[in-house]
Coordinates of C-alpha atoms in Angstrom, one line a residue:
M21 CA -93.4 120.0 -32.3
E22 CA -91.4 117.0 -31.2
Y23 CA -93.3 114.7 -28.9
V24 CA -91.6 111.6 -27.4
S25 CA -93.5 109.2 -25.2
R26 CA -92.9 105.9 -23.5
V27 CA -94.4 103.6 -20.8
P28 CA -92.3 103.3 -17.6
R29 CA -91.1 100.1 -16.1
P30 CA -92.7 98.4 -13.1
P31 CA -93.7 99.2 -10.4
V32 CA -94.6 102.7 -11.5
A33 CA -96.0 101.3 -14.8
G34 CA -99.2 100.5 -12.9
L35 CA -99.6 104.1 -11.9
I36 CA -98.7 105.9 -15.2
D37 CA -100.0 105.9 -18.7
D38 CA -96.9 107.4 -20.1
L39 CA -93.8 109.7 -19.7
Y40 CA -93.4 112.3 -22.4
Y41 CA -91.1 114.9 -23.7
L42 CA -92.4 118.0 -25.6
E43 CA -90.5 120.6 -27.4
G44 CA -91.2 123.2 -30.1
T45 CA -93.7 125.9 -31.1
P46 CA -97.3 125.1 -30.1
P47 CA -99.9 125.2 -32.9
Y48 CA -101.7 128.0 -31.0
P49 CA -100.7 130.4 -28.2
R50 CA -103.5 129.1 -26.0
L51 CA -104.9 125.6 -25.9
M52 CA -107.9 124.3 -24.1
L53 CA -107.5 120.9 -22.5
P54 CA -110.8 119.1 -21.8
P55 CA -110.9 117.2 -18.5
M56 CA -109.9 113.6 -18.8
P57 CA -109.6 110.8 -16.2
S58 CA -105.9 111.4 -15.7
A59 CA -103.6 113.4 -13.5
L60 CA -100.6 115.4 -14.8
L61 CA -97.2 116.4 -13.7
V62 CA -95.1 118.8 -15.9
L63 CA -91.5 119.8 -15.3
N64 CA -90.9 123.0 -17.4
L65 CA -87.5 123.5 -19.0
G66 CA -88.3 126.6 -21.0
E67 CA -90.1 130.0 -20.5
P68 CA -93.0 130.0 -18.0
F69 CA -96.4 128.9 -19.2
R70 CA -99.8 130.0 -18.0
I71 CA -102.8 128.1 -16.8
R72 CA -106.4 129.0 -16.0
A73 CA -109.6 127.0 -15.5
V74 CA -112.0 127.8 -18.3
T75 CA -114.8 128.4 -15.8
G76 CA -112.9 129.4 -12.7
I77 CA -109.5 130.5 -11.4
E78 CA -107.5 133.4 -12.7
T79 CA -104.6 132.8 -15.0
A80 CA -101.3 132.1 -13.2
A81 CA -97.8 131.6 -14.4
Y82 CA -95.8 128.4 -13.8
A83 CA -92.0 128.6 -14.2
D84 CA -90.9 125.3 -12.7
G85 CA -93.9 123.2 -13.9
C86 CA -97.3 122.1 -12.5
V87 CA -99.1 119.3 -10.8
I88 CA -102.8 118.8 -11.7
T89 CA -105.0 116.1 -10.1
T90 CA -107.9 114.6 -12.0
P91 CA -109.8 117.7 -13.1
T92 CA -113.5 118.4 -13.1
R93 CA -113.3 121.1 -15.8
A94 CA -111.3 122.2 -18.7
Y95 CA -108.0 124.1 -18.4
E96 CA -106.6 126.7 -20.7
F97 CA -102.8 126.5 -21.2
G98 CA -100.9 129.5 -22.6
Y99 CA -97.6 128.2 -24.0
P100 CA -94.5 130.3 -24.8
P101 CA -93.3 130.3 -28.4
G102 CA -90.6 127.8 -27.7
T103 CA -91.9 125.4 -25.1
R104 CA -89.8 122.6 -23.7
S105 CA -90.9 120.2 -20.9
V106 CA -91.1 116.6 -19.7
G107 CA -94.1 115.2 -18.0
V108 CA -96.2 112.3 -16.7
H109 CA -99.7 111.3 -17.6
F110 CA -100.9 109.5 -14.5
K111 CA -103.8 107.2 -14.1
P112 CA -106.4 108.8 -11.9
W113 CA -105.0 107.2 -8.7
G114 CA -101.4 107.2 -9.9
L115 CA -100.3 110.6 -8.6
A116 CA -101.2 109.9 -5.0
P117 CA -98.0 107.9 -4.2
F118 CA -96.0 111.0 -5.1
L119 CA -98.0 113.6 -3.2
P120 CA -97.3 114.8 0.4
M121 CA -100.9 116.0 0.8
P122 CA -104.4 114.6 0.0
A123 CA -105.2 114.9 -3.6
A124 CA -108.5 116.8 -2.7
E125 CA -106.4 119.8 -1.7
L126 CA -105.3 120.2 -5.3
C127 CA -108.6 119.5 -7.0
D128 CA -109.0 122.1 -9.7
R129 CA -106.2 124.0 -8.1
P130 CA -103.0 123.5 -10.1
A131 CA -99.9 123.6 -7.9
T132 CA -96.3 124.3 -8.9
V133 CA -94.0 121.3 -8.7
E134 CA -92.0 123.2 -6.0
Q135 CA -95.1 123.4 -3.8
V136 CA -95.4 119.6 -3.9
W137 CA -91.8 118.4 -3.9
G138 CA -89.9 121.4 -2.5
R139 CA -87.6 124.0 -4.3
P140 CA -84.2 122.3 -3.7
A141 CA -85.3 118.9 -5.0
V142 CA -87.1 120.4 -8.1
A143 CA -84.2 122.7 -8.9
G144 CA -81.8 119.8 -8.8
L145 CA -84.0 117.6 -11.0
R146 CA -84.6 120.4 -13.5
D147 CA -80.8 121.0 -13.8
R148 CA -80.2 117.3 -14.5
L149 CA -83.0 117.2 -17.1
A150 CA -81.6 120.4 -18.8
T151 CA -78.2 118.9 -19.2
A152 CA -79.3 115.4 -20.3
A153 CA -78.2 114.1 -23.7
G154 CA -81.6 113.9 -25.2
P155 CA -85.3 113.1 -24.7
Y156 CA -84.8 109.4 -23.8
E157 CA -82.2 110.2 -21.1
M158 CA -84.5 112.9 -19.8
L159 CA -87.4 110.4 -19.5
T160 CA -85.1 107.9 -17.7
L161 CA -84.1 110.6 -15.2
L162 CA -87.7 111.4 -14.6
E163 CA -88.6 107.8 -14.2
D164 CA -85.7 107.3 -11.7
E165 CA -87.0 110.2 -9.7
L166 CA -90.5 108.7 -9.5
M167 CA -89.0 105.3 -8.5
R168 CA -87.2 107.0 -5.7
R169 CA -90.3 108.8 -4.4
L170 CA -92.7 105.9 -4.8
R171 CA -94.7 105.0 -1.7
E172 CA -97.9 103.1 -1.0
P173 CA -100.6 105.3 0.6
A174 CA -103.4 103.7 2.6
G175 CA -106.3 102.6 0.5
L176 CA -104.5 102.7 -2.8
G177 CA -105.4 99.1 -3.6
L178 CA -109.1 99.7 -3.0
V179 CA -109.1 102.9 -5.1
R180 CA -107.1 101.3 -7.9
H181 CA -109.4 98.3 -8.1
T182 CA -112.6 100.4 -8.0
S183 CA -111.2 103.0 -10.5
S184 CA -110.3 100.1 -12.9
A185 CA -113.9 98.9 -12.7
I186 CA -115.2 102.4 -13.5
E187 CA -112.8 102.6 -16.4
A188 CA -113.9 99.2 -17.8
A189 CA -117.5 100.3 -17.7
A190 CA -116.7 103.7 -19.2
G191 CA -118.3 105.3 -16.2
A192 CA -121.7 103.7 -16.9
L193 CA -122.3 101.8 -13.6
A194 CA -123.8 102.2 -10.2
I195 CA -121.3 103.4 -7.6
G196 CA -123.3 101.8 -4.8
D197 CA -122.7 98.4 -6.3
L198 CA -118.9 99.0 -6.3
S199 CA -118.8 99.9 -2.6
A200 CA -120.9 96.9 -1.8
A201 CA -118.7 94.6 -3.9
A202 CA -115.6 96.0 -2.1
G203 CA -117.2 95.5 1.3
V204 CA -117.0 99.1 2.3
S205 CA -119.5 101.9 2.8
S206 CA -120.1 104.4 0.1
T207 CA -118.9 107.1 2.5
H208 CA -115.6 105.3 3.1
L209 CA -115.1 104.8 -0.6
A210 CA -115.8 108.4 -1.4
Q211 CA -113.3 109.5 1.3
R212 CA -110.6 107.3 0.0
F213 CA -111.2 108.6 -3.6
K214 CA -111.0 112.2 -2.5
E215 CA -107.8 111.5 -0.6
L216 CA -106.1 109.7 -3.5
V217 CA -107.8 110.8 -6.7
G218 CA -109.1 114.2 -5.6
V219 CA -112.7 113.5 -6.6
T220 CA -115.5 111.1 -5.6
P221 CA -116.0 107.8 -7.5
K222 CA -119.2 109.3 -8.9
R223 CA -117.4 112.3 -10.3
L224 CA -114.7 110.1 -11.8
A225 CA -117.4 107.9 -13.5
R226 CA -118.8 111.1 -15.0
T227 CA -115.4 112.0 -16.3
Y228 CA -114.8 108.5 -17.8
R229 CA -118.2 108.7 -19.5
F230 CA -117.4 112.2 -20.9
A231 CA -114.0 111.0 -22.2
T232 CA -115.6 108.0 -23.8
S233 CA -118.1 110.2 -25.7
V234 CA -115.3 112.6 -26.8
F235 CA -113.1 109.8 -28.2
A236 CA -116.2 108.4 -30.0
I237 CA -116.6 111.6 -32.0
D238 CA -115.2 111.5 -35.5
P239 CA -114.8 115.2 -36.4
T240 CA -114.1 114.3 -40.1
G241 CA -117.7 113.3 -40.8
P242 CA -121.3 113.9 -39.6
V243 CA -122.0 113.2 -36.0
N244 CA -125.2 111.4 -34.8
W245 CA -125.5 113.1 -31.4
A246 CA -128.5 111.1 -30.2
D247 CA -126.8 107.8 -31.0
L248 CA -123.5 108.9 -29.4
A249 CA -125.3 110.1 -26.2
D250 CA -127.2 106.8 -26.0
R251 CA -124.0 104.7 -26.4
A252 CA -122.2 106.7 -23.8
G253 CA -125.0 106.0 -21.3
Y254 CA -126.6 109.5 -21.0
F255 CA -130.3 109.8 -20.2
D256 CA -130.9 111.7 -23.4
Q257 CA -129.3 114.2 -25.8
A258 CA -130.1 117.1 -23.5
H259 CA -128.3 115.4 -20.6
F260 CA -125.3 114.8 -22.8
G261 CA -125.2 118.5 -23.9
H262 CA -125.4 119.7 -20.3
E263 CA -122.5 117.5 -19.3
F264 CA -120.5 118.6 -22.2
R265 CA -120.9 122.3 -21.4
T266 CA -120.1 121.5 -17.7
F267 CA -116.8 119.9 -18.6
T268 CA -115.7 122.2 -21.4
G269 CA -117.7 125.4 -21.5
L270 CA -118.6 124.4 -25.1
T271 CA -121.7 122.9 -26.7
P272 CA -121.0 119.5 -28.5
T273 CA -121.4 121.1 -31.9
R274 CA -119.1 124.0 -31.0
Y275 CA -116.5 121.4 -29.8
V276 CA -116.6 119.6 -33.1
D277 CA -116.2 122.9 -35.0
V278 CA -113.1 123.7 -33.0
R279 CA -111.7 120.2 -33.5
R280 CA -112.2 120.5 -37.2
R281 CA -110.4 123.8 -37.2
F282 CA -107.4 122.1 -35.6
L283 CA -107.4 119.3 -38.1
R284 CA -107.7 121.7 -41.0
E285 CA -105.0 124.1 -39.9
H286 CA -102.5 121.5 -38.5
P287 CA -103.2 118.1 -40.0
G288 CA -101.2 115.3 -38.4
H289 CA -100.0 117.4 -35.5
A290 CA -98.7 115.6 -32.4
L291 CA -101.3 117.4 -30.2
D292 CA -104.3 116.9 -32.5
V293 CA -106.2 114.5 -30.2
G294 CA -107.1 116.3 -27.0
P295 CA -106.1 120.0 -26.9
L296 CA -108.2 122.6 -28.8
P297 CA -107.3 126.1 -29.9
A298 CA -108.7 128.6 -27.4
D299 CA -108.2 131.7 -29.6

């Protein structure tokens, strides 16, 4: 698969991890994406793809693309044989300036891009993307669209600052201390997070801690689960295992088995970091 990625220019750079272009045949018809502290927007330029939550909603088709706020559980993506799309990996708070509704309304409920931005606007953008000269021009068109739509929702500075502190601590911190340091009540902070991130700061901290533990796993060698759980800030290995199953539907050892399968069958693949084969 061809994967092209770049960081956008300011001011949207502070909201986005990267813009990307993806084209080709996926390594597996269905891929499981573990939840990460990130929101996602995909503009689809090929055949419809399908999404379902591993532990929840029914599978649904997405022709124009999808919008996913910071998830609390894994998603399963069903890709067509020749997928083609552009997308945005947002920071947890980064999608809010481009949403016409509170992020909580989309929590674990993927929406089509048309439901968020409207059919005429999305159809026009997809037409421009489809006729662009190549991936870099497509990413510039997408960046320009984001620049045009950028706004500053109330409370964004508070949520950005607090989320950054959660990220810096890899989720291992007391949320009550954050609200006190910000000079707001825990209730106010939770409300702002649900409006702009889709989840509470406590839930976001859990996601950061989970992500930290996932990225600490080296699937090419033996894994010391007790040490990994301790370094990630879990009470014990049982707590770590419970959180892992909550987020992915898999035990930690099963997760590593599937990661090893991906590495064995598709070494060096562009998608070999996060997605897992779901078949």
